[in-house]
Amino acid sequence: MKTFVKTAVAAAALAATGTLASATELRLSHQWSNQDVRHKVAQIVADEVAAADVDLDIKIFGSKSLFKPREQYTPLSRGQLDMAVLPLSYAGGQQPAYNLTLMPGLVKNHDHAARLSESPFMEALEAKMAEDDVIVLVHGYLAGGFAGKDKCLTKPEDVDGLQMRAAGKAFEQMLAGAGASIASMASSEIYNAMQTGVLDAANTSSSSFVSYRIYEQVACYTPAGDIALWFMYQPLLMNKTTFEGLTEAQQNALLEASKKAEAFYLEEAKKQDAASVEVFSDAGVEIAKMSPEDFEAWRTLAKETSYKAFVEEVPDGQALLDMALAVE
């Protein structure tokens, strides 16, 4: 009898909303292993929603098992995918403004990153996401550094002549300006590219350096520390129409779960950098340090390359850049 009643209620909900299939089970995609902090963020949301008992299940497809890393945003915006954790700059081809979320030297530290997430700058980006039928559930930035297969990288002249992987268009432009050749790929492909000689060096997040075991392929690691040139916005996103098709209880459960996940994300992001240093050191990898002078040399180069190109290519690029730079 109880089963019949549940079935009847479900049928009524389907008739009323037409979204039962997507509302009952949401599919969440990401590219990382289940040990990665970004998977843990997704898992917190899934677990908290399940505990809320609102007839909503989130099924996580990690390790790029559902979509290729750079191909997640389009199906998300079309409603073919419900949720995704991804670097927003991966969708810079669809929305060039997103390239500003991986701009060298723009973010000073993790607390500054959190302030950016609550600023008019982020509101402007979220308005662009809404145009693509996408919303943000969990904000999050991760810091990162450089790793060299044969030598240490701390200043622009160190990358001259190297074949490098850079995450995002802005870093590619800056590194090319320093004389590096660029090989574009997802962070999940760095290990194999280094192993086969395709790459001499790479930059990515501290978390990815560890979760993809890059320490097995490099001689030197320049981590994010007090000075971090590399910060990348990597939120948990959701299809807007799918969210709006949920019941109020389901929406509230998702939002409450997302608050917990975001707090966890920020604290874990701060720990990732130090943890990565320990892992690389234990693996026998040399640890290099970027000096304030090195940082300023990179930022000067970025202003001449990445910042300049962004403003020239994006119609409202200067306004967006100014909003980001205005956040203390």
Short mmCIF file of C-alpha atoms in Angstrom, two decimals:
data_model
loop_
_atom_site.label_atom_id
_atom_site.label_comp_id
_atom_site.label_asym_id
_atom_site.label_seq_id
_atom_site.Cartn_x
_atom_site.Cartn_y
_atom_site.Cartn_z
CA MET A 1 0.00 0.00 0.00
CA LYS A 2 2.82 2.40 0.92
CA THR A 3 4.56 1.63 -2.35
CA PHE A 4 1.35 2.35 -4.24
CA VAL A 5 0.92 5.68 -2.48
CA LYS A 6 4.53 6.67 -3.24
CA THR A 7 4.03 5.70 -6.86
CA ALA A 8 0.84 7.72 -7.07
CA VAL A 9 2.51 10.77 -5.56
CA ALA A 10 5.43 10.42 -7.95
CA ALA A 11 3.08 10.14 -10.90
CA ALA A 12 1.25 13.26 -9.77
CA ALA A 13 4.55 15.13 -9.48
CA LEU A 14 5.52 14.02 -12.96
CA ALA A 15 2.24 15.24 -14.36
CA ALA A 16 2.60 18.55 -12.57
CA THR A 17 6.20 19.34 -13.43
CA GLY A 18 7.29 17.06 -16.23
CA THR A 19 10.74 16.93 -14.61
CA LEU A 20 10.58 13.93 -12.32
CA ALA A 21 13.35 12.00 -14.05
CA SER A 22 15.89 14.81 -13.75
CA ALA A 23 14.60 15.92 -10.35
CA THR A 24 14.76 12.50 -8.72
CA GLU A 25 18.29 11.62 -9.88
CA LEU A 26 20.74 14.31 -10.87
CA ARG A 27 23.90 13.45 -12.77
CA LEU A 28 27.07 15.26 -11.64
CA SER A 29 30.22 15.10 -13.74
CA HIS A 30 33.86 15.92 -13.00
CA GLN A 31 37.30 14.88 -14.21
CA TRP A 32 39.08 13.98 -10.94
CA SER A 33 39.64 10.91 -8.79
CA ASN A 34 37.60 10.28 -5.65
CA GLN A 35 40.60 11.37 -3.55
CA ASP A 36 40.57 14.87 -4.99
CA VAL A 37 39.15 17.81 -3.01
CA ARG A 38 36.78 18.66 -5.87
CA HIS A 39 35.25 15.19 -5.72
CA LYS A 40 34.90 15.57 -1.95
CA VAL A 41 33.03 18.86 -2.47
CA ALA A 42 30.62 17.08 -4.81
CA GLN A 43 30.27 14.19 -2.36
CA ILE A 44 29.38 16.53 0.51
CA VAL A 45 26.56 18.01 -1.57
CA ALA A 46 25.33 14.55 -2.57
CA ASP A 47 25.49 13.21 1.00
CA GLU A 48 23.82 16.24 2.59
CA VAL A 49 21.00 16.19 0.03
CA ALA A 50 20.49 12.47 0.62
CA ALA A 51 20.37 13.08 4.39
CA ALA A 52 17.73 15.78 3.88
CA ASP A 53 15.36 13.08 2.61
CA VAL A 54 13.71 15.18 -0.09
CA ASP A 55 13.48 12.45 -2.75
CA LEU A 56 16.57 13.71 -4.54
CA ASP A 57 19.63 11.64 -5.42
CA ILE A 58 22.87 12.95 -6.90
CA LYS A 59 24.90 10.41 -8.82
CA ILE A 60 28.54 11.42 -9.26
CA PHE A 61 30.46 10.46 -12.39
CA GLY A 62 34.13 11.20 -11.66
CA SER A 63 37.39 10.57 -13.51
CA LYS A 64 35.95 12.01 -16.76
CA SER A 65 33.74 8.92 -17.05
CA LEU A 66 30.68 10.78 -18.37
CA PHE A 67 32.11 13.69 -20.38
CA LYS A 68 35.59 14.80 -21.34
CA PRO A 69 36.84 17.59 -19.04
CA ARG A 70 36.59 20.42 -21.55
CA GLU A 71 33.28 19.21 -22.95
CA GLN A 72 31.13 19.47 -19.80
CA TYR A 73 29.90 23.06 -20.00
CA THR A 74 27.94 22.73 -23.23
CA PRO A 75 25.82 19.71 -22.16
CA LEU A 76 25.36 21.40 -18.77
CA SER A 77 24.01 24.54 -20.44
CA ARG A 78 21.72 22.46 -22.64
CA GLY A 79 20.27 20.44 -19.77
CA GLN A 80 21.87 17.20 -20.98
CA LEU A 81 23.92 17.22 -17.76
CA ASP A 82 22.55 18.37 -14.41
CA MET A 83 25.65 19.35 -12.44
CA ALA A 84 29.41 19.62 -12.90
CA VAL A 85 32.54 20.64 -11.03
CA LEU A 86 34.86 22.20 -13.57
CA PRO A 87 37.36 25.00 -14.11
CA LEU A 88 35.15 27.77 -15.50
CA SER A 89 37.91 28.89 -17.85
CA TYR A 90 37.42 25.62 -19.75
CA ALA A 91 34.30 27.32 -21.11
CA GLY A 92 36.20 30.45 -22.16
CA GLY A 93 35.45 29.59 -25.79
CA GLN A 94 31.71 29.95 -25.16
CA GLN A 95 32.03 32.94 -22.82
CA PRO A 96 35.39 34.75 -23.21
CA ALA A 97 34.78 36.59 -19.92
CA TYR A 98 35.38 33.30 -18.10
CA ASN A 99 39.07 33.50 -19.00
CA LEU A 100 39.33 36.13 -16.28
CA THR A 101 38.86 33.36 -13.68
CA LEU A 102 42.35 32.11 -14.52
CA MET A 103 44.33 35.30 -14.92
CA PRO A 104 47.95 35.39 -13.68
CA GLY A 105 48.49 37.44 -10.55
CA LEU A 106 44.86 38.52 -10.21
CA VAL A 107 44.20 36.62 -6.96
CA LYS A 108 46.52 37.23 -4.02
CA ASN A 109 45.58 34.40 -1.63
CA HIS A 110 42.71 32.11 -0.67
CA ASP A 111 40.87 34.67 1.47
CA HIS A 112 41.12 37.18 -1.35
CA ALA A 113 39.69 34.51 -3.67
CA ALA A 114 36.73 34.07 -1.33
CA ARG A 115 36.10 37.83 -1.39
CA LEU A 116 36.16 37.77 -5.18
CA SER A 117 33.46 35.09 -5.11
CA GLU A 118 31.18 37.45 -3.16
CA SER A 119 31.91 40.55 -5.23
CA PRO A 120 30.19 42.48 -8.05
CA PHE A 121 32.81 40.91 -10.33
CA MET A 122 31.39 37.44 -9.64
CA GLU A 123 27.83 38.75 -9.97
CA ALA A 124 28.71 39.92 -13.47
CA LEU A 125 30.06 36.47 -14.35
CA GLU A 126 27.00 34.78 -12.88
CA ALA A 127 24.82 36.96 -15.11
CA LYS A 128 26.70 35.56 -18.10
CA MET A 129 26.24 32.03 -16.78
CA ALA A 130 22.51 32.65 -16.46
CA GLU A 131 22.46 33.48 -20.18
CA ASP A 132 23.70 29.93 -20.72
CA ASP A 133 21.10 28.49 -18.29
CA VAL A 134 23.77 27.79 -15.66
CA ILE A 135 23.97 28.72 -11.97
CA VAL A 136 26.67 28.42 -9.31
CA LEU A 137 26.01 26.22 -6.30
CA VAL A 138 29.50 26.17 -4.76
CA HIS A 139 32.19 28.82 -5.29
CA GLY A 140 35.81 27.76 -5.03
CA TYR A 141 39.31 28.75 -6.11
CA LEU A 142 42.37 26.52 -5.97
CA ALA A 143 45.97 27.71 -6.06
CA GLY A 144 48.71 26.02 -7.99
CA GLY A 145 52.28 26.20 -9.19
CA PHE A 146 54.80 24.93 -11.70
CA ALA A 147 56.57 21.61 -12.17
CA GLY A 148 59.54 20.98 -14.43
CA LYS A 149 60.59 17.61 -15.79
CA ASP A 150 64.28 18.50 -15.75
CA LYS A 151 64.67 21.84 -13.93
CA CYS A 152 63.08 24.36 -11.58
CA LEU A 153 60.80 27.14 -12.81
CA THR A 154 60.43 30.32 -10.80
CA LYS A 155 60.86 33.27 -13.19
CA PRO A 156 59.86 34.00 -16.81
CA GLU A 157 63.25 33.23 -18.37
CA ASP A 158 63.13 29.71 -16.88
CA VAL A 159 60.41 28.62 -19.31
CA ASP A 160 62.06 29.92 -22.49
CA GLY A 161 62.19 27.10 -25.05
CA LEU A 162 60.16 24.61 -23.01
CA GLN A 163 57.10 22.69 -24.20
CA MET A 164 54.53 23.53 -21.52
CA ARG A 165 50.99 22.79 -20.50
CA ALA A 166 49.21 25.84 -19.14
CA ALA A 167 45.71 25.81 -17.72
CA GLY A 168 43.70 28.43 -19.52
CA LYS A 169 44.15 30.93 -22.30
CA ALA A 170 45.61 33.71 -20.15
CA PHE A 171 48.42 31.55 -18.79
CA GLU A 172 49.13 30.23 -22.27
CA GLN A 173 49.50 33.80 -23.53
CA MET A 174 51.80 34.76 -20.66
CA LEU A 175 54.01 31.67 -21.00
CA ALA A 176 54.19 32.08 -24.77
CA GLY A 177 55.30 35.65 -24.09
CA ALA A 178 58.14 34.20 -22.02
CA GLY A 179 59.22 31.96 -24.89
CA ALA A 180 57.49 28.68 -24.07
CA SER A 181 55.70 26.50 -26.63
CA ILE A 182 52.18 25.59 -25.53
CA ALA A 183 50.49 22.19 -25.56
CA SER A 184 46.83 22.46 -24.55
CA MET A 185 45.33 19.59 -22.57
CA ALA A 186 43.34 18.82 -19.42
CA SER A 187 45.26 18.38 -16.18
CA SER A 188 44.34 14.70 -16.24
CA GLU A 189 46.55 14.30 -19.34
CA ILE A 190 49.73 15.87 -17.93
CA TYR A 191 51.20 12.66 -16.50
CA ASN A 192 51.11 10.75 -19.77
CA ALA A 193 52.34 13.76 -21.75
CA MET A 194 55.37 14.10 -19.48
CA GLN A 195 55.98 10.37 -19.51
CA THR A 196 56.02 10.30 -23.31
CA GLY A 197 58.15 13.42 -23.71
CA VAL A 198 55.39 15.65 -25.05
CA LEU A 199 55.76 18.06 -22.11
CA ASP A 200 58.80 19.58 -20.39
CA ALA A 201 56.79 21.41 -17.74
CA ALA A 202 53.30 22.21 -16.57
CA ASN A 203 51.26 24.38 -14.29
CA THR A 204 48.05 23.33 -12.61
CA SER A 205 46.46 23.25 -9.16
CA SER A 206 48.22 21.86 -6.10
CA SER A 207 45.42 19.33 -5.84
CA SER A 208 45.83 18.11 -9.42
CA PHE A 209 49.60 17.87 -9.05
CA VAL A 210 49.01 15.39 -6.23
CA SER A 211 45.93 13.52 -7.41
CA TYR A 212 47.46 12.88 -10.84
CA ARG A 213 50.80 11.81 -9.28
CA ILE A 214 52.82 14.32 -11.30
CA TYR A 215 55.59 13.97 -8.70
CA GLU A 216 56.51 10.70 -10.41
CA GLN A 217 57.48 12.57 -13.59
CA VAL A 218 59.25 15.76 -12.49
CA ALA A 219 62.56 16.86 -11.00
CA CYS A 220 61.42 20.15 -9.46
CA TYR A 221 58.20 21.63 -8.07
CA THR A 222 57.43 25.32 -7.47
CA PRO A 223 54.35 25.26 -5.21
CA ALA A 224 51.89 27.95 -4.24
CA GLY A 225 52.94 29.46 -0.94
CA ASP A 226 52.77 32.96 0.47
CA ILE A 227 53.08 33.98 -3.16
CA ALA A 228 50.82 32.24 -5.68
CA LEU A 229 50.73 33.37 -9.28
CA TRP A 230 48.23 30.69 -10.22
CA PHE A 231 44.64 30.72 -8.93
CA MET A 232 41.80 29.05 -10.79
CA TYR A 233 38.07 29.31 -10.18
CA GLN A 234 36.59 25.79 -10.11
CA PRO A 235 32.94 25.91 -9.00
CA LEU A 236 30.18 23.36 -8.72
CA LEU A 237 27.67 24.41 -11.37
CA MET A 238 24.11 23.34 -12.11
CA ASN A 239 21.70 23.69 -14.99
CA LYS A 240 19.41 26.57 -14.06
CA THR A 241 16.24 25.10 -15.56
CA THR A 242 16.84 21.80 -13.79
CA PHE A 243 17.25 23.61 -10.47
CA GLU A 244 14.10 25.63 -11.01
CA GLY A 245 12.20 22.43 -11.80
CA LEU A 246 12.91 20.98 -8.35
CA THR A 247 10.52 21.32 -5.45
CA GLU A 248 11.17 24.07 -2.92
CA ALA A 249 12.31 21.47 -0.38
CA GLN A 250 14.76 19.99 -2.88
CA GLN A 251 16.11 23.42 -3.81
CA ASN A 252 16.59 24.34 -0.15
CA ALA A 253 18.36 21.04 0.52
CA LEU A 254 20.73 21.69 -2.38
CA LEU A 255 21.46 25.24 -1.24
CA GLU A 256 22.10 24.22 2.37
CA ALA A 257 24.34 21.38 1.24
CA SER A 258 26.21 23.77 -1.02
CA LYS A 259 26.90 26.16 1.88
CA LYS A 260 28.57 23.35 3.83
CA ALA A 261 30.52 22.23 0.79
CA GLU A 262 31.73 25.78 0.07
CA ALA A 263 33.04 26.25 3.62
CA PHE A 264 34.85 22.91 3.35
CA TYR A 265 36.24 23.85 -0.06
CA LEU A 266 37.83 27.06 1.21
CA GLU A 267 39.50 25.42 4.20
CA GLU A 268 40.72 22.45 2.16
CA ALA A 269 42.03 24.73 -0.59
CA LYS A 270 44.27 26.40 1.98
CA LYS A 271 45.62 22.99 3.04
CA GLN A 272 46.25 21.70 -0.49
CA ASP A 273 49.35 23.80 -1.11
CA ALA A 274 51.27 22.68 2.00
CA ALA A 275 50.11 19.10 1.55
CA SER A 276 51.41 19.03 -2.02
CA VAL A 277 54.86 20.19 -0.88
CA GLU A 278 55.04 17.30 1.56
CA VAL A 279 54.02 14.77 -1.09
CA PHE A 280 56.56 16.04 -3.64
CA SER A 281 59.33 16.23 -1.02
CA ASP A 282 58.64 12.67 0.11
CA ALA A 283 58.91 11.60 -3.53
CA GLY A 284 62.39 13.12 -3.76
CA VAL A 285 61.39 16.09 -5.90
CA GLU A 286 63.31 19.34 -5.41
CA ILE A 287 61.17 22.20 -4.06
CA ALA A 288 61.75 25.69 -5.48
CA LYS A 289 60.36 28.97 -4.20
CA MET A 290 59.10 31.96 -6.16
CA SER A 291 60.42 35.24 -4.78
CA PRO A 292 58.46 38.52 -4.66
CA GLU A 293 60.72 39.75 -7.47
CA ASP A 294 59.89 36.67 -9.55
CA PHE A 295 56.17 37.26 -8.95
CA GLU A 296 56.39 40.88 -10.08
CA ALA A 297 58.30 39.85 -13.20
CA TRP A 298 55.52 37.41 -14.08
CA ARG A 299 52.79 39.95 -13.38
CA THR A 300 54.52 42.57 -15.52
CA LEU A 301 54.66 40.05 -18.35
CA ALA A 302 50.99 39.14 -17.76
CA LYS A 303 49.93 42.78 -18.06
CA GLU A 304 51.74 43.01 -21.40
CA THR A 305 50.27 39.75 -22.70
CA SER A 306 47.26 38.20 -20.93
CA TYR A 307 45.63 41.34 -19.51
CA LYS A 308 46.13 43.28 -22.73
CA ALA A 309 44.72 40.49 -24.92
CA PHE A 310 41.72 39.99 -22.64
CA VAL A 311 40.73 43.65 -22.80
CA GLU A 312 41.16 43.70 -26.58
CA GLU A 313 39.16 40.49 -27.17
CA VAL A 314 36.27 40.87 -24.71
CA PRO A 315 33.81 43.73 -25.33
CA ASP A 316 33.33 44.44 -21.63
CA GLY A 317 36.76 43.11 -20.71
CA GLN A 318 38.15 46.31 -19.21
CA ALA A 319 35.09 46.76 -16.98
CA LEU A 320 35.31 43.15 -15.77
CA LEU A 321 39.06 43.40 -15.17
CA ASP A 322 38.57 46.64 -13.23
CA MET A 323 35.87 44.99 -11.08
CA ALA A 324 38.20 42.12 -10.26
CA LEU A 325 41.14 44.42 -9.49
CA ALA A 326 38.90 46.54 -7.24
CA VAL A 327 38.43 43.68 -4.77
CA GLU A 328 40.85 44.18 -1.87
#
